[in-house]
mmCIF file of C-alpha atoms in Angstrom:
data_model
loop_
_atom_site.group_PDB
_atom_site.id
_atom_site.type_symbol
_atom_site.label_atom_id
_atom_site.label_comp_id
_atom_site.label_asym_id
_atom_site.label_seq_id
_atom_site.Cartn_x
_atom_site.Cartn_y
_atom_site.Cartn_z
ATOM 1 C CA GLN A 515 16.438 4.762 -17.505
ATOM 2 C CA LYS A 516 15.077 5.724 -14.132
ATOM 3 C CA GLU A 517 15.501 2.924 -11.614
ATOM 4 C CA VAL A 518 14.388 2.333 -8.074
ATOM 5 C CA GLU A 519 16.222 -0.403 -6.212
ATOM 6 C CA GLN A 520 15.210 -2.120 -2.994
ATOM 7 C CA ASN A 521 17.045 -4.731 -0.924
ATOM 8 C CA SER A 522 16.250 -8.183 -2.226
ATOM 9 C CA GLY A 523 14.786 -9.485 1.051
ATOM 10 C CA PRO A 524 12.722 -11.085 2.359
ATOM 11 C CA LEU A 525 12.983 -9.541 5.808
ATOM 12 C CA SER A 526 11.800 -11.344 8.910
ATOM 13 C CA VAL A 527 11.612 -9.645 12.323
ATOM 14 C CA PRO A 528 10.090 -10.627 15.660
ATOM 15 C CA GLU A 529 7.014 -8.821 16.944
ATOM 16 C CA GLY A 530 7.966 -5.594 18.675
ATOM 17 C CA ALA A 531 11.234 -5.157 16.780
ATOM 18 C CA ILE A 532 12.209 -2.375 14.397
ATOM 19 C CA ALA A 533 12.007 -3.213 10.707
ATOM 20 C CA SER A 534 14.271 -1.231 8.402
ATOM 21 C CA LEU A 535 13.562 -1.011 4.688
ATOM 22 C CA ASN A 536 15.860 0.703 2.220
ATOM 23 C CA CYS A 537 15.622 2.084 -1.275
ATOM 24 C CA THR A 538 17.927 3.851 -3.703
ATOM 25 C CA TYR A 539 16.975 5.707 -6.851
ATOM 26 C CA SER A 540 18.895 6.691 -9.935
ATOM 27 C CA ASP A 541 17.200 9.909 -11.094
ATOM 28 C CA ARG A 542 18.844 12.761 -9.243
ATOM 29 C CA VAL A 543 16.036 15.227 -10.095
ATOM 30 C CA SER A 544 13.406 13.147 -8.293
ATOM 31 C CA GLN A 545 11.340 15.234 -5.929
ATOM 32 C CA SER A 546 8.701 13.030 -4.328
ATOM 33 C CA PHE A 547 9.185 9.747 -2.521
ATOM 34 C CA PHE A 548 6.613 7.300 -1.253
ATOM 35 C CA TRP A 549 6.316 4.077 0.649
ATOM 36 C CA TYR A 550 3.369 1.879 -0.207
ATOM 37 C CA ARG A 551 2.288 -1.305 1.526
ATOM 38 C CA GLN A 552 0.878 -4.117 -0.581
ATOM 39 C CA TYR A 553 -0.807 -7.153 0.879
ATOM 40 C CA SER A 554 -0.818 -10.235 -1.302
ATOM 41 C CA GLY A 555 -3.311 -9.873 -4.141
ATOM 42 C CA LYS A 556 -4.243 -6.328 -3.137
ATOM 43 C CA SER A 557 -3.445 -2.869 -4.406
ATOM 44 C CA PRO A 558 -0.695 -0.569 -3.093
ATOM 45 C CA GLU A 559 -1.729 1.449 -0.045
ATOM 46 C CA LEU A 560 0.122 4.657 0.789
ATOM 47 C CA ILE A 561 2.028 4.536 4.083
ATOM 48 C CA MET A 562 4.300 7.562 3.935
ATOM 49 C CA SER A 563 5.363 10.348 1.634
ATOM 50 C CA ILE A 564 8.475 12.487 1.978
ATOM 51 C CA TYR A 565 9.730 15.379 -0.098
ATOM 52 C CA SER A 566 12.651 16.972 1.736
ATOM 53 C CA ASN A 567 15.829 15.700 3.333
ATOM 54 C CA GLY A 568 15.591 14.386 6.850
ATOM 55 C CA ASP A 569 13.125 12.341 8.821
ATOM 56 C CA LYS A 570 9.349 12.310 8.783
ATOM 57 C CA GLU A 571 7.462 10.444 11.472
ATOM 58 C CA ASP A 572 3.870 9.217 11.438
ATOM 59 C CA GLY A 573 2.942 6.954 14.313
ATOM 60 C CA ARG A 574 5.120 3.862 14.216
ATOM 61 C CA PHE A 575 6.512 4.764 10.796
ATOM 62 C CA THR A 576 9.508 6.992 10.032
ATOM 63 C CA ALA A 577 10.631 7.812 6.525
ATOM 64 C CA GLN A 578 14.144 9.117 5.965
ATOM 65 C CA LEU A 579 15.366 10.865 2.842
ATOM 66 C CA ASN A 580 18.913 11.707 1.766
ATOM 67 C CA LYS A 581 18.875 13.278 -1.677
ATOM 68 C CA ALA A 582 22.653 13.596 -1.857
ATOM 69 C CA SER A 583 22.977 9.831 -1.455
ATOM 70 C CA GLN A 584 19.779 9.199 -3.444
ATOM 71 C CA TYR A 585 18.526 7.065 -0.614
ATOM 72 C CA VAL A 586 15.178 6.734 1.129
ATOM 73 C CA SER A 587 14.292 4.409 3.968
ATOM 74 C CA LEU A 588 11.346 3.352 6.070
ATOM 75 C CA LEU A 589 11.552 2.335 9.714
ATOM 76 C CA ILE A 590 8.678 0.503 11.348
ATOM 77 C CA ARG A 591 8.857 0.570 15.140
ATOM 78 C CA ASP A 592 7.114 -1.956 17.382
ATOM 79 C CA SER A 593 6.433 -4.196 14.384
ATOM 80 C CA GLN A 594 3.150 -6.083 14.475
ATOM 81 C CA PRO A 595 2.120 -9.265 12.635
ATOM 82 C CA SER A 596 -0.377 -7.109 10.725
ATOM 83 C CA ASP A 597 2.611 -5.230 9.250
ATOM 84 C CA SER A 598 3.519 -8.382 7.322
ATOM 85 C CA ALA A 599 3.262 -7.318 3.683
ATOM 86 C CA THR A 600 5.375 -6.240 0.737
ATOM 87 C CA TYR A 601 6.648 -2.662 1.032
ATOM 88 C CA LEU A 602 7.073 -0.766 -2.198
ATOM 89 C CA CYS A 603 9.324 2.233 -2.603
ATOM 90 C CA ALA A 604 8.073 4.634 -5.280
ATOM 91 C CA VAL A 605 9.665 7.744 -6.701
ATOM 92 C CA SER A 606 8.136 10.520 -8.745
ATOM 93 C CA PRO A 607 10.638 12.069 -11.102
ATOM 94 C CA THR A 608 9.313 15.625 -11.026
ATOM 95 C CA ASP A 609 7.748 18.150 -8.744
ATOM 96 C CA PHE A 610 4.018 17.477 -8.445
ATOM 97 C CA GLN A 611 3.127 20.854 -9.869
ATOM 98 C CA GLY A 612 4.354 19.918 -13.315
ATOM 99 C CA GLY A 613 4.623 16.857 -15.525
ATOM 100 C CA SER A 614 2.672 13.628 -15.271
ATOM 101 C CA GLU A 615 4.144 12.695 -11.894
ATOM 102 C CA LYS A 616 4.116 9.023 -12.747
ATOM 103 C CA LEU A 617 5.428 6.731 -10.038
ATOM 104 C CA VAL A 618 8.448 4.514 -10.623
ATOM 105 C CA PHE A 619 8.322 1.552 -8.253
ATOM 106 C CA GLY A 620 10.952 -0.726 -6.811
ATOM 107 C CA LYS A 621 10.399 -4.486 -6.781
ATOM 108 C CA GLY A 622 9.335 -4.392 -3.169
ATOM 109 C CA MET A 623 10.590 -5.955 0.048
ATOM 110 C CA LYS A 624 8.519 -8.669 1.666
ATOM 111 C CA LEU A 625 8.360 -8.196 5.427
ATOM 112 C CA THR A 626 7.251 -10.924 7.814
ATOM 113 C CA VAL A 627 6.666 -10.066 11.466
ATOM 114 C CA ASN A 628 6.704 -13.187 13.596
ATOM 115 C CA PRO A 629 4.484 -13.310 16.711
ATOM 116 C CA GLU B 286 -13.525 8.134 2.847
ATOM 117 C CA PRO B 287 -13.589 8.436 -0.964
ATOM 118 C CA GLU B 288 -11.992 5.568 -2.857
ATOM 119 C CA VAL B 289 -10.980 4.690 -6.372
ATOM 120 C CA THR B 290 -13.180 1.874 -7.650
ATOM 121 C CA GLN B 291 -12.499 -0.538 -10.483
ATOM 122 C CA THR B 292 -14.616 -3.021 -12.407
ATOM 123 C CA PRO B 293 -14.526 -5.869 -13.031
ATOM 124 C CA SER B 294 -12.409 -7.322 -10.249
ATOM 125 C CA HIS B 295 -11.510 -10.296 -12.447
ATOM 126 C CA GLN B 296 -11.680 -10.780 -16.193
ATOM 127 C CA VAL B 297 -10.821 -13.841 -18.243
ATOM 128 C CA THR B 298 -10.556 -13.422 -21.983
ATOM 129 C CA GLN B 299 -9.289 -15.222 -25.045
ATOM 130 C CA MET B 300 -6.164 -14.047 -26.817
ATOM 131 C CA GLY B 301 -7.047 -11.542 -29.526
ATOM 132 C CA GLN B 302 -10.190 -10.318 -27.811
ATOM 133 C CA GLU B 303 -10.787 -6.721 -26.759
ATOM 134 C CA VAL B 304 -11.167 -5.871 -23.084
ATOM 135 C CA ILE B 305 -12.230 -2.673 -21.366
ATOM 136 C CA LEU B 306 -11.217 -2.071 -17.790
ATOM 137 C CA ARG B 307 -13.180 0.543 -15.921
ATOM 138 C CA CYS B 308 -12.241 2.911 -13.129
ATOM 139 C CA VAL B 309 -14.059 5.582 -11.173
ATOM 140 C CA PRO B 310 -11.446 7.966 -9.763
ATOM 141 C CA ILE B 311 -11.960 9.998 -6.622
ATOM 142 C CA SER B 312 -14.348 12.799 -7.562
ATOM 143 C CA ASN B 313 -12.230 15.915 -7.019
ATOM 144 C CA HIS B 314 -9.056 14.438 -8.505
ATOM 145 C CA LEU B 315 -7.865 15.654 -11.876
ATOM 146 C CA TYR B 316 -4.946 13.332 -12.691
ATOM 147 C CA PHE B 317 -5.502 9.697 -13.549
ATOM 148 C CA TYR B 318 -3.175 6.793 -14.129
ATOM 149 C CA TRP B 319 -3.076 3.172 -15.166
ATOM 150 C CA TYR B 320 -0.420 0.813 -13.858
ATOM 151 C CA ARG B 321 -0.005 -2.916 -14.263
ATOM 152 C CA GLN B 322 1.674 -5.592 -12.180
ATOM 153 C CA ILE B 323 2.556 -8.926 -13.700
ATOM 154 C CA LEU B 324 2.515 -11.654 -11.051
ATOM 155 C CA GLY B 325 5.659 -11.495 -8.950
ATOM 156 C CA GLN B 326 6.975 -8.379 -10.660
ATOM 157 C CA LYS B 327 7.070 -4.681 -9.927
ATOM 158 C CA VAL B 328 4.253 -2.225 -10.467
ATOM 159 C CA GLU B 329 4.776 -0.591 -13.881
ATOM 160 C CA PHE B 330 3.458 2.729 -15.141
ATOM 161 C CA LEU B 331 1.349 2.566 -18.289
ATOM 162 C CA VAL B 332 -0.211 5.973 -18.866
ATOM 163 C CA SER B 333 -1.177 9.240 -17.230
ATOM 164 C CA PHE B 334 -4.192 11.345 -18.196
ATOM 165 C CA TYR B 335 -5.048 14.953 -17.464
ATOM 166 C CA ASN B 336 -7.501 17.424 -18.927
ATOM 167 C CA ASN B 337 -8.920 14.788 -21.283
ATOM 168 C CA GLU B 338 -5.645 13.877 -22.861
ATOM 169 C CA ILE B 339 -2.682 11.595 -22.320
ATOM 170 C CA SER B 340 0.132 13.458 -20.560
ATOM 171 C CA GLU B 341 2.647 10.605 -20.613
ATOM 172 C CA LYS B 342 2.773 6.981 -21.685
ATOM 173 C CA SER B 343 5.319 4.229 -21.242
ATOM 174 C CA GLU B 344 6.834 1.936 -23.845
ATOM 175 C CA ILE B 345 4.369 -0.727 -22.757
ATOM 176 C CA PHE B 346 1.453 1.480 -23.808
ATOM 177 C CA ASP B 347 1.548 0.721 -27.510
ATOM 178 C CA ASP B 348 -1.133 1.041 -30.193
ATOM 179 C CA GLN B 349 -3.085 -1.847 -28.654
ATOM 180 C CA PHE B 350 -3.869 0.286 -25.622
ATOM 181 C CA SER B 351 -6.114 3.309 -25.347
ATOM 182 C CA VAL B 352 -7.630 5.329 -22.540
ATOM 183 C CA GLU B 353 -10.767 7.370 -22.397
ATOM 184 C CA ARG B 354 -12.800 9.429 -20.005
ATOM 185 C CA PRO B 355 -16.213 8.957 -21.583
ATOM 186 C CA ASP B 356 -18.101 10.956 -18.980
ATOM 187 C CA GLY B 357 -17.444 12.943 -15.831
ATOM 188 C CA SER B 358 -16.787 9.938 -13.645
ATOM 189 C CA ASN B 359 -15.406 6.944 -15.538
ATOM 190 C CA PHE B 360 -11.872 6.378 -16.795
ATOM 191 C CA THR B 361 -11.307 3.365 -19.011
ATOM 192 C CA LEU B 362 -8.388 1.342 -20.344
ATOM 193 C CA LYS B 363 -9.010 -0.596 -23.540
ATOM 194 C CA ILE B 364 -6.776 -3.338 -24.849
ATOM 195 C CA ARG B 365 -7.763 -3.929 -28.457
ATOM 196 C CA SER B 366 -6.304 -7.358 -29.120
ATOM 197 C CA THR B 367 -5.117 -9.047 -25.971
ATOM 198 C CA LYS B 368 -1.937 -11.106 -25.822
ATOM 199 C CA LEU B 369 -0.944 -13.759 -23.326
ATOM 200 C CA GLU B 370 1.609 -11.367 -21.859
ATOM 201 C CA ASP B 371 -1.124 -8.854 -21.035
ATOM 202 C CA SER B 372 -2.142 -11.110 -18.142
ATOM 203 C CA ALA B 373 -1.593 -8.974 -15.045
ATOM 204 C CA MET B 374 -3.237 -6.920 -12.329
ATOM 205 C CA TYR B 375 -4.240 -3.534 -13.692
ATOM 206 C CA PHE B 376 -4.467 -0.697 -11.206
ATOM 207 C CA CYS B 377 -6.102 2.649 -11.738
ATOM 208 C CA ALA B 378 -4.932 5.559 -9.623
ATOM 209 C CA SER B 379 -5.991 9.140 -9.184
ATOM 210 C CA ARG B 380 -3.954 11.946 -7.759
ATOM 211 C CA VAL B 381 -4.427 15.032 -5.634
ATOM 212 C CA GLU B 382 -1.312 17.143 -5.050
ATOM 213 C CA ALA B 383 1.513 14.610 -4.934
ATOM 214 C CA THR B 384 -0.372 11.593 -3.622
ATOM 215 C CA GLN B 385 -1.706 8.826 -5.817
ATOM 216 C CA TYR B 386 -4.509 6.622 -4.529
ATOM 217 C CA PHE B 387 -4.881 3.215 -6.066
ATOM 218 C CA GLY B 388 -8.016 1.280 -6.842
ATOM 219 C CA PRO B 389 -8.363 -2.387 -5.880
ATOM 220 C CA GLY B 390 -7.294 -3.567 -9.334
ATOM 221 C CA THR B 391 -8.630 -5.777 -12.105
ATOM 222 C CA ARG B 392 -6.997 -9.170 -12.488
ATOM 223 C CA LEU B 393 -6.849 -9.889 -16.220
ATOM 224 C CA LEU B 394 -6.145 -13.397 -17.437
ATOM 225 C CA VAL B 395 -5.607 -13.931 -21.152
ATOM 226 C CA LEU B 396 -5.924 -17.543 -22.325
#
Protein backbone atom coordinates (compact mmCIF):
# COMPACT_ATOMS: atom_id res chain seq x y z
CA GLN A 1 0.00 0.00 0.00
CA LYS A 2 1.36 3.36 -1.02
CA GLU A 3 1.96 5.58 1.99
CA VAL A 4 2.96 9.17 2.49
CA GLU A 5 4.21 10.06 5.95
CA GLN A 6 4.64 13.50 7.47
CA ASN A 7 6.06 14.53 10.84
CA SER A 8 3.34 14.45 13.45
CA GLY A 9 3.64 18.14 14.42
CA PRO A 10 2.28 20.61 15.15
CA LEU A 11 5.07 23.02 14.30
CA SER A 12 5.27 26.48 15.81
CA VAL A 13 7.79 29.08 14.63
CA PRO A 14 8.23 32.80 15.28
CA GLU A 15 7.52 35.31 12.53
CA GLY A 16 10.51 35.68 10.24
CA ALA A 17 11.92 32.22 10.98
CA ILE A 18 12.38 29.32 8.59
CA ALA A 19 9.78 26.57 8.81
CA SER A 20 10.87 23.12 7.69
CA LEU A 21 8.33 20.48 6.73
CA ASN A 22 9.25 16.92 5.85
CA CYS A 23 7.64 14.01 4.07
CA THR A 24 8.60 10.47 3.15
CA TYR A 25 6.88 8.18 0.69
CA SER A 26 6.88 4.44 0.23
CA ASP A 27 6.33 3.97 -3.52
CA ARG A 28 9.72 4.10 -5.16
CA VAL A 29 8.25 4.63 -8.67
CA SER A 30 6.57 7.90 -7.67
CA GLN A 31 7.31 10.66 -10.12
CA SER A 32 5.46 13.79 -9.05
CA PHE A 33 5.49 15.48 -5.67
CA PHE A 34 3.39 18.34 -4.39
CA TRP A 35 2.96 20.54 -1.38
CA TYR A 36 -0.53 21.85 -0.74
CA ARG A 37 -1.60 24.35 1.88
CA GLN A 38 -4.96 23.88 3.56
CA TYR A 39 -6.56 26.48 5.76
CA SER A 40 -9.08 25.19 8.26
CA GLY A 41 -12.33 24.25 6.54
CA LYS A 42 -10.97 25.05 3.09
CA SER A 43 -9.71 23.04 0.15
CA PRO A 44 -6.07 22.19 -0.60
CA GLU A 45 -4.23 24.94 -2.47
CA LEU A 46 -1.12 24.07 -4.48
CA ILE A 47 2.07 25.68 -3.17
CA MET A 48 4.84 23.81 -4.95
CA SER A 49 5.41 20.92 -7.30
CA ILE A 50 8.69 19.11 -7.88
CA TYR A 51 9.58 16.27 -10.21
CA SER A 52 13.35 15.86 -10.19
CA ASN A 53 16.00 15.55 -7.52
CA GLY A 54 17.31 18.73 -6.00
CA ASP A 55 15.86 22.03 -4.95
CA LYS A 56 13.15 24.15 -6.51
CA GLU A 57 12.59 27.68 -5.29
CA ASP A 58 9.52 29.88 -5.70
CA GLY A 59 9.58 33.07 -3.69
CA ARG A 60 9.80 32.23 -0.01
CA PHE A 61 9.20 28.54 -0.66
CA THR A 62 11.80 25.88 -1.51
CA ALA A 63 10.92 22.28 -2.21
CA GLN A 64 13.62 19.64 -1.98
CA LEU A 65 13.41 16.15 -3.42
CA ASN A 66 15.66 13.14 -2.83
CA LYS A 67 14.30 10.13 -4.68
CA ALA A 68 17.00 7.80 -3.41
CA SER A 69 15.92 8.51 0.17
CA GLN A 70 12.25 8.81 -0.85
CA TYR A 71 12.12 12.14 0.89
CA VAL A 72 10.61 15.50 0.00
CA SER A 73 10.65 18.66 2.07
CA LEU A 74 9.34 22.19 2.05
CA LEU A 75 11.16 25.18 3.50
CA ILE A 76 9.31 28.41 4.15
CA ARG A 77 11.64 31.37 4.63
CA ASP A 78 10.65 34.56 6.45
CA SER A 79 7.53 32.86 7.81
CA GLN A 80 4.48 35.08 8.14
CA PRO A 81 1.40 34.66 10.34
CA SER A 82 -0.59 34.20 7.12
CA ASP A 83 1.45 31.02 6.50
CA SER A 84 -0.30 29.43 9.48
CA ALA A 85 -2.13 26.47 7.96
CA THR A 86 -1.88 22.72 7.52
CA TYR A 87 0.65 21.69 4.87
CA LEU A 88 -0.12 18.54 2.94
CA CYS A 89 2.47 16.48 1.14
CA ALA A 90 1.03 14.66 -1.88
CA VAL A 91 2.62 12.13 -4.18
CA SER A 92 1.49 10.92 -7.58
CA PRO A 93 2.55 7.36 -8.21
CA THR A 94 3.11 7.62 -11.96
CA ASP A 95 4.34 9.97 -14.60
CA PHE A 96 1.59 12.43 -15.52
CA GLN A 97 1.53 11.27 -19.11
CA GLY A 98 0.04 7.93 -18.18
CA GLY A 99 -2.29 6.45 -15.59
CA SER A 100 -4.85 8.26 -13.47
CA GLU A 101 -2.25 10.30 -11.59
CA LYS A 102 -4.27 10.18 -8.41
CA LEU A 103 -2.72 11.99 -5.46
CA VAL A 104 -1.82 10.14 -2.27
CA PHE A 105 -1.76 12.58 0.63
CA GLY A 106 0.00 12.61 3.96
CA LYS A 107 -1.92 13.52 7.11
CA GLY A 108 -0.56 17.03 7.03
CA MET A 109 1.54 19.16 9.36
CA LYS A 110 -0.12 22.06 11.13
CA LEU A 111 2.12 25.12 11.11
CA THR A 112 1.59 28.10 13.39
CA VAL A 113 3.62 31.26 12.82
CA ASN A 114 3.59 33.44 15.91
CA PRO A 115 3.76 37.24 15.48
CA GLU B 1 -8.20 32.94 -13.07
CA PRO B 2 -10.31 29.85 -13.84
CA GLU B 3 -11.43 27.85 -10.83
CA VAL B 4 -13.09 24.56 -10.05
CA THR B 5 -16.54 25.21 -8.59
CA GLN B 6 -18.67 22.90 -6.49
CA THR B 7 -22.29 22.92 -5.38
CA PRO B 8 -23.75 22.79 -2.86
CA SER B 9 -21.25 24.07 -0.32
CA HIS B 10 -23.09 22.24 2.46
CA GLN B 11 -25.56 19.37 2.36
CA VAL B 12 -27.38 17.69 5.22
CA THR B 13 -29.16 14.45 4.49
CA GLN B 14 -30.76 11.53 6.26
CA MET B 15 -29.08 8.14 6.30
CA GLY B 16 -30.23 6.07 3.34
CA GLN B 17 -30.98 9.05 1.13
CA GLU B 18 -29.32 9.69 -2.22
CA VAL B 19 -27.14 12.75 -2.69
CA ILE B 20 -25.60 14.26 -5.80
CA LEU B 21 -22.58 16.49 -5.48
CA ARG B 22 -21.83 18.71 -8.42
CA CYS B 23 -18.59 20.08 -9.81
CA VAL B 24 -17.66 22.29 -12.73
CA PRO B 25 -14.03 21.58 -13.61
CA ILE B 26 -11.76 24.11 -15.26
CA SER B 27 -12.84 24.27 -18.90
CA ASN B 28 -9.75 23.03 -20.75
CA HIS B 29 -8.96 20.26 -18.27
CA LEU B 30 -9.55 16.67 -19.29
CA TYR B 31 -8.90 14.71 -16.07
CA PHE B 32 -11.27 14.88 -13.14
CA TYR B 33 -11.14 13.54 -9.63
CA TRP B 34 -13.15 13.20 -6.46
CA TYR B 35 -11.48 13.11 -3.06
CA ARG B 36 -12.95 13.12 0.42
CA GLN B 37 -11.66 14.26 3.79
CA ILE B 38 -13.27 13.04 6.97
CA LEU B 39 -12.89 15.62 9.73
CA GLY B 40 -9.39 15.52 11.16
CA GLN B 41 -8.16 12.91 8.70
CA LYS B 42 -6.16 12.89 5.51
CA VAL B 43 -7.47 13.67 2.05
CA GLU B 44 -8.38 10.36 0.38
CA PHE B 45 -8.68 9.58 -3.32
CA LEU B 46 -12.05 8.25 -4.44
CA VAL B 47 -12.10 8.15 -8.23
CA SER B 48 -10.51 9.52 -11.38
CA PHE B 49 -12.34 10.13 -14.65
CA TYR B 50 -11.05 10.65 -18.17
CA ASN B 51 -12.61 10.48 -21.60
CA ASN B 52 -16.05 9.78 -20.11
CA GLU B 53 -15.01 6.79 -18.11
CA ILE B 54 -13.53 5.89 -14.75
CA SER B 55 -9.76 5.44 -15.03
CA GLU B 56 -9.18 4.41 -11.42
CA LYS B 57 -11.18 4.02 -8.24
CA SER B 58 -10.25 3.36 -4.64
CA GLU B 59 -11.61 0.74 -2.27
CA ILE B 60 -13.82 3.43 -0.77
CA PHE B 61 -15.59 3.89 -4.11
CA ASP B 62 -17.96 0.96 -3.84
CA ASP B 63 -21.27 0.26 -5.58
CA GLN B 64 -22.95 3.05 -3.61
CA PHE B 65 -20.89 5.62 -5.49
CA SER B 66 -21.09 6.65 -9.11
CA VAL B 67 -19.73 9.48 -11.22
CA GLU B 68 -21.04 11.06 -14.35
CA ARG B 69 -20.26 13.83 -16.76
CA PRO B 70 -23.78 14.56 -17.96
CA ASP B 71 -22.81 17.43 -20.23
CA GLY B 72 -19.73 19.31 -21.35
CA SER B 73 -19.24 21.16 -18.10
CA ASN B 74 -20.57 19.31 -15.06
CA PHE B 75 -19.01 16.37 -13.23
CA THR B 76 -21.12 14.72 -10.56
CA LEU B 77 -20.64 12.29 -7.68
CA LYS B 78 -23.71 10.36 -6.59
CA ILE B 79 -24.00 8.45 -3.35
CA ARG B 80 -27.01 6.18 -3.68
CA SER B 81 -27.76 5.34 -0.06
CA THR B 82 -25.80 7.47 2.34
CA LYS B 83 -24.30 6.10 5.54
CA LEU B 84 -23.25 7.97 8.66
CA GLU B 85 -19.62 7.34 7.76
CA ASP B 86 -20.06 9.17 4.45
CA SER B 87 -20.04 12.44 6.41
CA ALA B 88 -17.00 14.31 5.10
CA MET B 89 -15.77 17.13 2.90
CA TYR B 90 -15.88 16.07 -0.73
CA PHE B 91 -13.45 17.78 -3.07
CA CYS B 92 -13.55 17.77 -6.83
CA ALA B 93 -10.31 18.37 -8.70
CA SER B 94 -9.34 18.78 -12.31
CA ARG B 95 -5.93 18.35 -13.80
CA VAL B 96 -3.79 19.87 -16.51
CA GLU B 97 -0.38 18.25 -17.03
CA ALA B 98 0.66 17.13 -13.56
CA THR B 99 -1.16 19.72 -11.47
CA GLN B 100 -4.50 19.13 -9.81
CA TYR B 101 -6.65 22.09 -8.85
CA PHE B 102 -9.19 21.58 -6.13
CA GLY B 103 -12.65 23.02 -5.80
CA PRO B 104 -13.85 24.56 -2.52
CA GLY B 105 -15.56 21.34 -1.44
CA THR B 106 -19.00 20.19 -0.36
CA ARG B 107 -19.45 19.47 3.33
CA LEU B 108 -21.78 16.48 3.58
CA LEU B 109 -23.41 15.63 6.88
CA VAL B 110 -25.38 12.40 7.13
CA LEU B 111 -27.76 12.18 10.10
